[in-house]
Short mmCIF file of C-alpha atoms in Angstrom, two decimals:
data_model
loop_
_atom_site.label_atom_id
_atom_site.label_comp_id
_atom_site.label_asym_id
_atom_site.label_seq_id
_atom_site.Cartn_x
_atom_site.Cartn_y
_atom_site.Cartn_z
CA MET A 134 78.25 58.02 -338.85
CA ILE A 135 74.98 56.33 -337.94
CA LEU A 136 73.14 57.89 -335.06
CA LEU A 137 69.93 56.64 -333.49
CA SER A 138 67.09 59.17 -333.75
CA SER A 139 65.44 60.70 -330.73
CA VAL A 140 62.02 60.71 -329.16
CA ALA A 141 59.54 63.27 -330.49
CA ALA A 142 58.95 66.56 -328.63
CA VAL A 143 59.53 65.49 -325.07
CA VAL A 144 57.00 67.11 -322.82
CA MET A 145 58.24 66.30 -319.39
CA ALA A 146 57.38 68.76 -316.66
CA GLY A 147 56.49 69.11 -313.03
CA CYS A 148 57.88 70.29 -309.79
CA SER A 149 60.76 68.45 -308.20
CA THR A 150 60.34 65.76 -305.66
CA THR A 151 61.36 66.57 -302.14
CA PRO A 152 62.64 64.03 -299.64
CA GLU A 153 60.17 62.81 -297.12
CA SER A 154 60.47 64.26 -293.65
CA SER A 155 61.74 61.92 -291.02
CA ALA A 156 60.14 63.94 -288.20
CA LYS A 157 57.65 62.05 -286.12
CA MET A 158 54.05 63.17 -286.02
CA PRO A 159 51.46 62.52 -283.33
CA ALA A 160 49.24 59.55 -284.04
CA LYS A 161 45.56 60.13 -284.68
CA SER A 162 43.28 57.99 -282.55
CA GLN A 163 44.54 54.41 -282.66
CA ARG A 164 45.11 54.05 -286.42
CA GLY A 165 48.62 55.50 -286.38
CA VAL A 166 50.07 57.92 -288.92
CA LEU A 167 49.13 57.39 -292.57
CA TYR A 168 51.75 57.60 -295.30
CA SER A 169 49.69 60.23 -297.15
CA GLU A 170 49.88 62.47 -294.08
CA VAL A 171 53.64 62.05 -293.85
CA MET A 172 53.95 62.89 -297.53
CA LEU A 173 51.70 65.94 -297.20
CA ARG A 174 53.76 67.39 -294.38
CA SER A 175 57.02 66.70 -296.17
CA MET A 176 56.11 68.73 -299.25
CA ALA A 177 58.15 71.87 -299.75
CA PRO A 178 58.56 74.29 -302.67
CA PRO A 179 61.26 73.14 -305.14
CA SER A 180 64.62 74.87 -304.97
CA ARG A 181 65.98 77.02 -307.78
CA ASP A 182 68.65 74.44 -308.51
CA GLN A 183 66.01 71.75 -308.94
CA GLU A 184 64.00 73.98 -311.27
CA ALA A 185 67.14 74.63 -313.32
CA VAL A 186 67.72 70.89 -313.67
CA LEU A 187 64.09 70.44 -314.63
CA ASN A 188 64.38 72.95 -317.47
CA SER A 189 67.64 71.52 -318.81
CA TYR A 190 66.38 68.16 -320.09
CA ALA A 191 64.33 67.71 -323.20
CA PHE A 192 64.73 66.32 -326.67
CA ALA A 193 64.07 68.38 -329.76
CA PRO A 194 61.30 67.28 -332.17
CA MET A 195 62.12 64.41 -334.52
CA ALA A 196 62.54 65.02 -338.20
CA PRO A 197 61.79 62.13 -340.60
CA ASN A 198 65.50 61.31 -340.97
CA GLY A 199 66.93 63.35 -338.15
CA GLU A 200 69.74 62.45 -335.83
CA ILE A 201 69.50 62.34 -332.08
CA SER A 202 69.69 65.80 -330.55
CA VAL A 203 69.13 67.34 -327.16
CA GLY A 204 67.33 70.64 -326.71
CA VAL A 205 66.28 72.78 -323.77
CA GLN A 206 62.55 73.03 -324.49
CA LEU A 207 60.61 71.38 -321.70
CA TYR A 208 57.19 71.23 -323.37
CA SER A 209 55.85 71.04 -326.89
CA GLU A 210 55.26 74.50 -328.34
CA ASP A 211 53.12 73.12 -331.15
CA ALA A 212 50.77 71.20 -328.81
CA ASP A 213 47.94 73.67 -329.47
CA LYS A 214 48.26 74.03 -333.25
CA PRO A 215 44.92 74.05 -335.10
CA ASP A 216 45.62 70.67 -336.69
CA ALA A 217 46.33 69.01 -333.32
CA LEU A 218 43.66 67.80 -330.93
CA SER A 219 44.73 68.86 -327.45
CA LEU A 220 44.02 67.05 -324.20
CA GLY A 221 41.72 69.85 -323.06
CA GLN A 222 39.67 69.60 -326.24
CA VAL A 223 39.05 65.87 -325.92
CA LEU A 224 38.02 66.26 -322.28
CA ALA A 225 35.67 69.13 -323.10
CA SER A 226 34.08 66.95 -325.77
CA VAL A 227 33.30 63.96 -323.55
CA TRP A 228 32.21 66.20 -320.65
CA SER A 229 29.47 67.74 -322.75
CA GLU A 230 28.59 65.36 -325.60
CA HIS A 231 29.06 61.78 -324.43
CA PRO A 232 25.75 59.83 -324.18
CA ASN A 233 26.44 58.86 -320.58
CA VAL A 234 26.76 62.54 -319.64
CA VAL A 235 23.56 63.42 -321.50
CA ARG A 236 21.74 60.65 -319.65
CA ALA A 237 23.08 61.84 -316.30
CA LEU A 238 22.03 65.42 -317.09
CA ALA A 239 18.51 64.19 -317.89
CA GLU A 240 18.40 62.44 -314.52
CA VAL A 241 19.40 65.68 -312.76
CA GLU A 242 16.61 67.54 -314.55
CA ALA A 243 14.13 64.81 -313.62
CA THR A 244 15.00 65.17 -309.93
CA GLY A 245 14.22 68.88 -310.22
CA PHE A 246 10.62 67.99 -311.06
CA GLU A 247 10.56 65.59 -308.13
CA ILE A 248 11.56 68.43 -305.78
CA SER A 249 8.73 70.57 -307.15
CA GLY A 250 6.33 67.65 -306.69
CA ALA A 251 7.43 67.10 -303.09
CA ARG A 252 7.00 70.80 -302.31
CA SER A 253 3.39 70.67 -303.52
CA GLY A 254 2.58 68.54 -300.46
CA PHE A 255 2.36 71.76 -298.43
CA TYR A 256 -0.39 73.15 -300.66
CA PRO A 257 -4.13 72.46 -300.46
CA TYR A 258 -5.65 70.00 -302.88
CA MET A 259 -9.12 69.01 -304.03
CA SER A 260 -10.81 65.62 -304.07
CA VAL A 261 -14.15 64.63 -305.60
CA THR A 262 -16.20 61.75 -304.17
CA ALA A 263 -19.04 60.21 -306.24
CA ARG A 264 -21.20 57.48 -304.63
CA GLN A 265 -23.63 55.17 -306.40
CA ALA A 266 -25.86 53.02 -304.15
CA SER A 267 -27.69 49.76 -305.01
CA ASN A 268 -31.04 51.58 -304.91
CA ASP A 269 -29.83 53.90 -307.65
CA ALA A 270 -29.24 56.70 -305.19
CA SER A 271 -26.13 58.74 -305.94
CA ALA A 272 -24.34 61.73 -304.51
CA THR A 273 -21.32 63.82 -305.45
CA THR A 274 -19.19 65.62 -302.89
CA VAL A 275 -16.25 67.97 -303.38
CA ASN A 276 -13.58 68.25 -300.66
CA ILE A 277 -10.84 70.87 -300.41
CA ILE A 278 -8.12 69.67 -298.04
CA GLN A 279 -5.32 71.65 -296.46
CA PRO A 280 -2.77 69.39 -294.71
CA LEU A 281 -1.79 70.83 -291.34
CA TRP A 282 0.50 68.19 -289.92
CA MET A 283 1.50 64.88 -291.51
CA GLY A 284 3.86 63.72 -288.81
CA GLY A 285 6.75 65.40 -290.63
CA ARG A 286 6.15 63.36 -293.78
CA THR A 287 5.92 66.27 -296.23
CA SER A 288 9.13 67.89 -295.04
CA ALA A 289 10.88 64.50 -295.09
CA GLU A 290 9.71 63.80 -298.64
CA LEU A 291 11.06 67.19 -299.71
CA LYS A 292 14.40 66.38 -298.08
CA GLU A 293 14.35 62.99 -299.79
CA ALA A 294 13.78 64.62 -303.18
CA GLU A 295 16.59 67.11 -302.55
CA ALA A 296 18.92 64.30 -301.49
CA GLY A 297 17.94 62.47 -304.66
CA GLN A 298 19.10 65.44 -306.72
CA TYR A 299 22.35 65.68 -304.76
CA ARG A 300 22.93 62.03 -305.60
CA ALA A 301 22.11 62.62 -309.27
CA LEU A 302 24.56 65.55 -309.35
CA ALA A 303 27.24 63.43 -307.70
CA GLU A 304 26.57 60.64 -310.22
CA LEU A 305 26.94 63.21 -313.01
CA ASN A 306 30.34 64.22 -311.62
CA GLN A 307 31.30 60.56 -311.26
CA THR A 308 30.28 59.88 -314.86
CA ARG A 309 32.34 62.80 -316.09
CA LEU A 310 35.29 61.73 -313.95
CA ASP A 311 35.21 58.15 -315.24
CA LEU A 312 34.96 59.33 -318.85
CA ALA A 313 37.78 61.85 -318.37
CA LEU A 314 40.06 59.20 -316.88
CA ASP A 315 39.31 56.78 -319.73
CA THR A 316 39.63 59.47 -322.41
CA SER A 317 42.87 60.97 -321.11
CA GLU A 318 44.44 57.52 -320.86
CA ALA A 319 43.34 56.70 -324.42
CA TYR A 320 44.69 60.04 -325.64
CA LEU A 321 48.10 59.45 -324.05
CA ASN A 322 48.17 55.88 -325.38
CA VAL A 323 47.70 57.24 -328.91
CA VAL A 324 50.51 59.77 -328.45
CA LEU A 325 52.79 57.10 -326.99
CA ALA A 326 52.07 54.53 -329.70
CA LYS A 327 52.54 57.11 -332.44
CA GLU A 328 55.87 58.27 -331.05
CA GLN A 329 57.17 54.77 -330.44
CA GLY A 330 56.14 53.81 -333.96
CA GLN A 331 58.34 56.64 -335.25
CA LEU A 332 61.20 55.39 -333.10
CA TRP A 333 60.80 51.87 -334.48
CA ALA A 334 60.77 53.22 -338.05
CA ARG A 335 63.93 55.21 -337.35
CA TYR A 336 65.58 52.16 -335.78
CA ILE A 337 64.75 50.13 -338.88
CA ASN A 338 66.37 52.79 -341.10
CA ASN A 339 69.51 52.67 -339.00
CA LEU A 340 69.62 48.88 -339.11
CA GLN A 341 69.13 48.96 -342.88
CA ALA A 342 72.09 51.30 -343.17
CA LEU A 343 74.17 48.96 -340.99
CA LEU A 344 73.11 46.02 -343.15
CA ASP A 345 74.27 47.87 -346.26
CA THR A 346 77.58 48.64 -344.57
CA ILE A 347 78.28 45.06 -343.49
CA SER A 348 77.18 43.74 -346.90
CA ARG A 349 79.77 45.91 -348.61
CA ARG A 350 82.44 44.77 -346.16
CA ALA A 351 81.46 41.13 -346.71
CA SER A 352 81.66 41.56 -350.49
CA LEU A 353 85.21 42.82 -350.01
CA GLY A 354 86.04 39.87 -347.80
CA VAL A 355 86.59 42.04 -344.74
CA SER A 356 83.62 40.68 -342.75
CA PRO A 357 82.15 37.17 -342.59
CA GLU A 358 78.74 36.24 -344.03
CA ALA A 359 77.51 35.50 -340.49
CA ASP A 360 77.55 39.22 -339.74
CA ILE A 361 75.07 39.79 -342.56
CA GLN A 362 72.75 37.14 -341.13
CA THR A 363 72.98 38.74 -337.69
CA ALA A 364 72.05 42.17 -339.08
CA GLN A 365 69.16 40.69 -341.08
CA THR A 366 67.85 38.98 -337.94
CA ARG A 367 67.90 42.23 -336.00
CA LEU A 368 66.21 44.01 -338.90
CA SER A 369 63.41 41.42 -339.01
CA GLN A 370 62.90 41.72 -335.29
CA ALA A 371 62.67 45.50 -335.59
CA ARG A 372 60.08 45.22 -338.35
CA ALA A 373 58.02 42.93 -336.13
CA GLY A 374 58.29 45.50 -333.33
CA LEU A 375 57.08 48.22 -335.70
CA GLN A 376 54.01 46.17 -336.64
CA ALA A 377 53.22 45.54 -332.99
CA SER A 378 53.50 49.28 -332.35
CA LYS A 379 51.14 49.99 -335.26
CA SER A 380 48.64 47.52 -333.81
CA VAL A 381 48.73 49.30 -330.44
CA LEU A 382 48.31 52.66 -332.18
CA LEU A 383 45.28 51.39 -334.10
CA ARG A 384 43.58 49.99 -330.99
CA SER A 385 44.27 53.14 -329.00
CA ARG A 386 43.05 55.42 -331.78
CA LEU A 387 39.86 53.43 -332.28
CA HIS A 388 39.12 53.53 -328.56
CA LEU A 389 39.69 57.30 -328.43
CA GLU A 390 37.50 57.84 -331.48
CA SER A 391 34.72 55.73 -329.94
CA LEU A 392 34.78 57.96 -326.86
CA LEU A 393 34.78 61.19 -328.86
CA HIS A 394 32.63 59.96 -331.76
CA ARG A 395 34.90 61.86 -334.14
CA SER A 396 37.99 61.25 -336.21
CA VAL A 397 41.31 61.65 -334.41
CA ARG A 398 44.16 62.58 -336.72
CA GLU A 399 46.83 64.64 -334.98
CA VAL A 400 47.63 64.52 -331.27
CA ARG A 401 50.51 65.87 -329.19
CA TRP A 402 52.00 65.43 -325.77
CA PRO A 403 50.23 67.79 -323.34
CA ALA A 404 51.51 71.36 -323.23
CA GLU A 405 53.37 72.79 -320.26
CA ARG A 406 50.27 74.60 -319.01
CA TYR A 407 48.67 71.28 -318.10
CA ARG A 408 51.21 70.39 -315.43
CA LEU A 409 50.12 70.99 -311.84
CA SER A 410 52.13 73.37 -309.72
CA HIS A 411 53.44 72.46 -306.30
CA GLU A 412 50.82 74.65 -304.61
CA GLU A 413 47.99 73.01 -306.55
CA MET A 414 49.16 69.54 -305.62
CA PHE A 415 49.33 70.60 -301.98
CA LYS A 416 45.70 71.76 -302.12
CA ILE A 417 44.64 68.45 -303.65
CA LEU A 418 46.40 66.35 -301.03
CA ASP A 419 45.32 68.60 -298.18
CA ALA A 420 41.53 68.71 -298.53
CA ARG A 421 40.26 69.59 -301.99
CA ALA A 422 40.01 66.06 -303.34
CA ILE A 423 37.97 64.78 -300.40
CA LYS A 424 35.71 67.85 -300.43
CA TYR A 425 34.76 67.81 -304.12
CA HIS A 426 35.39 64.24 -305.26
CA PRO A 427 32.16 62.52 -306.41
CA ALA A 428 32.79 59.38 -304.35
CA PRO A 429 32.40 61.14 -300.97
CA GLN A 430 29.65 63.25 -302.52
CA LEU A 431 27.75 60.11 -303.47
CA ALA A 432 28.19 58.68 -300.00
CA GLY A 433 27.08 61.96 -298.43
CA ALA A 434 24.02 62.10 -300.68
CA GLU A 435 23.14 58.54 -299.70
CA ILE A 436 23.39 59.49 -296.01
CA ALA A 437 21.07 62.46 -296.56
CA LEU A 438 18.68 60.21 -298.49
CA GLN A 439 18.58 57.61 -295.72
CA LYS A 440 18.07 60.30 -293.07
CA ALA A 441 15.10 61.64 -295.02
CA ARG A 442 13.67 58.13 -295.34
CA VAL A 443 14.04 57.68 -291.57
CA LYS A 444 11.81 60.71 -291.09
CA VAL A 445 9.33 59.41 -293.68
CA ALA A 446 9.17 56.08 -291.86
CA LYS A 447 8.71 57.79 -288.48
CA SER A 448 5.87 59.92 -289.83
CA ALA A 449 3.78 56.77 -290.36
CA VAL A 450 3.71 56.25 -286.57
CA TYR A 451 2.00 59.59 -285.95
CA PRO A 452 -1.56 60.68 -286.79
CA GLN A 453 -2.30 63.12 -289.58
CA LEU A 454 -4.14 66.41 -289.11
CA SER A 455 -5.84 68.34 -291.90
CA LEU A 456 -8.46 71.04 -292.45
CA GLN A 457 -11.19 70.02 -294.89
CA TYR A 458 -13.99 71.94 -296.56
CA SER A 459 -16.71 69.70 -298.01
CA THR A 460 -19.74 70.53 -300.15
CA GLN A 461 -22.33 68.27 -301.79
CA LEU A 462 -22.95 69.01 -305.43
CA ASP A 463 -25.56 66.44 -306.45
CA GLN A 464 -28.07 63.97 -305.01
CA SER A 465 -30.29 61.67 -307.09
CA ALA A 466 -32.80 60.56 -304.39
CA GLY A 467 -34.85 62.59 -301.91
CA ASP A 468 -34.80 66.33 -301.50
CA PHE A 469 -31.46 67.84 -302.43
CA THR A 470 -30.27 70.41 -299.95
CA PRO A 471 -26.78 71.78 -300.60
CA ASP A 472 -24.68 71.07 -297.53
CA SER A 473 -21.25 72.57 -296.85
CA SER A 474 -19.03 72.17 -293.82
CA THR A 475 -15.51 72.87 -292.60
CA GLN A 476 -13.92 70.09 -290.60
CA LEU A 477 -10.75 69.51 -288.62
CA VAL A 478 -9.87 65.89 -289.38
CA LEU A 479 -7.51 63.65 -287.40
CA GLN A 480 -6.54 60.33 -289.02
CA PHE A 481 -4.49 57.42 -287.71
CA SER A 482 -4.04 53.83 -288.87
CA SER A 483 -2.48 51.19 -286.63
CA ASP A 484 -1.44 49.20 -289.69
CA SER A 485 0.64 52.12 -290.99
CA GLY A 486 2.15 52.58 -287.56
CA LEU A 487 3.45 48.99 -287.35
CA LYS A 488 4.81 49.09 -290.87
CA GLY A 489 6.39 52.48 -290.28
CA TYR A 490 8.12 51.32 -287.09
CA ASN A 491 9.76 48.31 -288.78
CA SER A 492 10.62 50.38 -291.83
CA TYR A 493 12.22 52.92 -289.51
CA ARG A 494 14.45 50.26 -287.91
CA ALA A 495 15.47 48.88 -291.32
CA ILE A 496 16.41 52.31 -292.65
CA LEU A 497 18.51 53.02 -289.56
CA GLN A 498 20.70 50.05 -290.49
CA ARG A 499 21.03 51.31 -294.07
CA LEU A 500 21.98 54.72 -292.70
CA HIS A 501 24.77 53.13 -290.68
CA GLY A 502 26.02 51.38 -293.81
CA ALA A 503 25.97 54.64 -295.78
CA GLU A 504 28.06 56.33 -293.09
CA GLN A 505 30.66 53.59 -293.44
CA ASP A 506 30.66 54.10 -297.21
CA LEU A 507 31.55 57.74 -296.61
CA VAL A 508 34.46 56.79 -294.36
CA TYR A 509 35.79 54.32 -296.94
CA SER A 510 35.35 56.70 -299.88
CA LYS A 511 37.44 59.35 -298.14
CA ARG A 512 40.21 56.83 -297.50
CA ASP A 513 40.04 55.63 -301.09
CA VAL A 514 40.27 59.14 -302.55
CA THR A 515 43.24 59.90 -300.31
CA ASP A 516 44.94 56.73 -301.54
CA ILE A 517 44.25 57.54 -305.21
CA VAL A 518 45.61 61.10 -305.14
CA SER A 519 48.58 60.10 -302.97
CA SER A 520 49.50 57.31 -305.39
CA ALA A 521 49.16 59.64 -308.39
CA TYR A 522 51.35 62.24 -306.69
CA SER A 523 54.03 59.66 -305.88
CA GLU A 524 53.94 58.22 -309.41
CA ARG A 525 54.25 61.69 -310.92
CA ASN A 526 57.32 62.53 -308.88
CA ALA A 527 58.87 59.10 -309.40
CA SER A 528 58.40 59.37 -313.17
CA GLN A 529 59.97 62.80 -313.15
CA GLU A 530 63.09 61.59 -311.36
CA GLN A 531 63.19 58.46 -313.51
CA PHE A 532 63.05 60.68 -316.59
CA TYR A 533 66.22 62.52 -315.58
CA ALA A 534 68.13 59.27 -315.09
CA GLN A 535 66.80 57.80 -318.33
CA VAL A 536 67.82 60.87 -320.33
CA GLU A 537 71.38 60.45 -319.10
CA ALA A 538 71.22 56.76 -319.95
CA ALA A 539 70.00 57.58 -323.46
CA ARG A 540 72.76 60.12 -323.96
CA ALA A 541 75.36 57.57 -322.93
CA ALA A 542 73.81 54.86 -325.11
CA VAL A 543 73.76 57.10 -328.19
CA ASN A 544 77.37 58.17 -327.65
CA LEU A 545 78.28 54.51 -327.25
CA VAL A 546 76.76 53.70 -330.66
CA ASP A 547 79.01 56.20 -332.39
CA SER A 548 82.07 55.05 -330.44
CA PHE A 549 81.46 51.34 -331.12
CA LEU A 550 80.98 51.94 -334.83
CA ARG A 551 84.29 53.78 -335.12
CA GLN A 552 86.08 51.07 -333.14
CA PHE A 553 84.51 48.36 -335.31
CA LYS A 554 85.92 49.94 -338.44
CA VAL A 555 89.42 49.71 -337.00
CA GLY A 556 88.92 46.17 -335.69
CA ARG A 557 88.64 46.94 -331.98
CA LYS A 558 84.94 45.97 -331.57
CA ALA A 559 82.94 43.01 -332.83
CA TRP A 560 79.97 43.45 -335.16
CA LEU A 561 77.60 41.99 -332.58
CA GLU A 562 78.68 44.66 -330.10
CA VAL A 563 77.75 47.37 -332.60
CA LEU A 564 74.28 45.86 -333.10
CA ASN A 565 73.79 45.50 -329.35
CA ALA A 566 74.74 49.13 -328.82
CA HIS A 567 72.13 50.22 -331.38
CA ARG A 568 69.48 48.10 -329.69
CA GLU A 569 70.32 49.44 -326.23
CA ALA A 570 70.12 53.03 -327.48
CA HIS A 571 66.79 52.32 -329.17
CA GLU A 572 65.38 50.73 -326.02
CA ALA A 573 66.60 53.68 -323.94
CA LEU A 574 64.67 56.07 -326.18
CA LEU A 575 61.57 53.89 -326.04
CA GLN A 576 61.82 53.95 -322.26
CA ILE A 577 61.97 57.75 -322.22
CA SER A 578 58.74 57.80 -324.21
CA ALA A 579 57.08 55.38 -321.78
CA ILE A 580 58.23 57.45 -318.79
CA LYS A 581 56.72 60.59 -320.31
CA LYS A 582 53.44 58.78 -320.71
CA SER A 583 53.58 57.62 -317.09
CA TYR A 584 54.31 61.16 -315.93
CA TRP A 585 51.46 62.79 -317.83
CA SER A 586 49.07 59.99 -316.91
CA ALA A 587 49.80 60.55 -313.21
CA ASN A 588 49.58 64.33 -313.60
CA THR A 589 46.21 64.06 -315.34
CA ARG A 590 44.83 61.58 -312.82
CA LEU A 591 45.93 63.86 -310.00
CA ALA A 592 44.15 66.83 -311.59
CA LEU A 593 40.99 64.83 -312.31
CA HIS A 594 40.71 63.09 -308.94
CA GLY A 595 41.78 66.33 -307.26
CA MET A 596 38.79 68.01 -308.96
CA MET A 597 40.94 70.66 -310.63
CA TRP A 598 39.24 70.13 -313.94
CA SER A 599 39.63 73.76 -314.98
CA ARG A 600 43.41 73.17 -315.13
CA LEU A 601 42.80 70.77 -318.01
CA ASP A 602 40.09 72.76 -319.77
CA ALA A 603 39.07 76.38 -319.09
CA GLY A 604 35.43 75.56 -319.85
CA ALA A 605 35.28 72.54 -317.56
CA PRO A 606 31.88 71.89 -315.92
CA ALA A 607 31.22 73.01 -312.35
CA ILE A 608 32.05 70.51 -309.63
CA GLU A 609 29.99 72.03 -306.79
CA LEU A 610 26.57 70.52 -306.07
CA ALA A 611 23.68 73.00 -306.33
CA LEU A 612 19.95 72.23 -306.26
CA GLN A 613 18.02 72.86 -309.49
CA GLU A 614 14.27 72.93 -308.93
CA GLN A 615 11.99 72.79 -311.96
#
């Protein structure tokens, strides 16, 4: 009996999909009801029956020459063995060690110094004036100046520096998010390519056994020589498929290693603990993603930055008031008499006023554009997490159907082979049954990858990074003054 081998350690998990509610909801403004809102309101906890179905489908791990078998383990128990690099470990590595993250962290620290520099505008400062006349007369004067009112410029510059740090923090989160998305996809591509390579190798072994069988029958005159040629053709095609799978594995592994800057040897499908619960997905779709996602954070920081620049531009229209203490230290001509005075100084420049007014109008337009960026970023985040949620549930349901298809295909292989031996099935039908079973198993592997890719994207865009790694960096924005 020749049986097609199974997919390695299926890790297929998640809560069951619930049908969308057909109840009508009131429209918001004039835009109508969004699909993401319908989906959010239709979510309900999975039933016990659905959970039982979820826990009943999984394939056991593949042995080098094992036969197809069906187990009840939903996730890979050996996903966190010391020799395996887990998904959480690769994310923790890029979040802390990747050069782009280090650069973004340096930018955050630099903005802390800028905040300290902007705050110093409230403090008094000293200026020294040295004059040298054409008649060789010179004088040196020291001034101590305490700004009293700068038209709101100092406060606005402080707000601008703080907004600059908020933007740097949001860019840091965006950098980490982009790297995590790229790294997780590369990780899953390596797992998929490795598993499908094993399936191709197992398929080749089965075809080789079939070729040996038909060769013996042909030597006895039971089967025609054409059947041998057909089996050899299928075997050559399978070997070509194996080489293509090896090429994909190599590219995926090299890309993952370039992100981690370390060797990647053993990887596994994500463990069960990485799957999001129904309650967590509800939080993401409800408000969490929009609140903590770096795209709205970046847009919000840009709005705060433009508002601060509006105040800076307006301050140029107003005069400046300061308290100055002046004393003369040196005089090269005439009798030197130390002279000290305290002055209340009012300064205004019409040139600065005209420039400030036009700068103010220009920044107002940029502020309006930044507000539109915020509106778009919120819509975009909602679309991303809604699509990931839908893909996750669709992959889960597709997985169930594909498992049943694989079961039927494998059973059909055994049945066709027995019928061929008694003359009730043609040799080509046996080969086609093997190919269909092999493709069904490959499809299960691809569906698992689609499921975990959607689950990971949902966790990353939903800013639940701690669900993927316990030591994930903080996602809240907090000022860090140096």
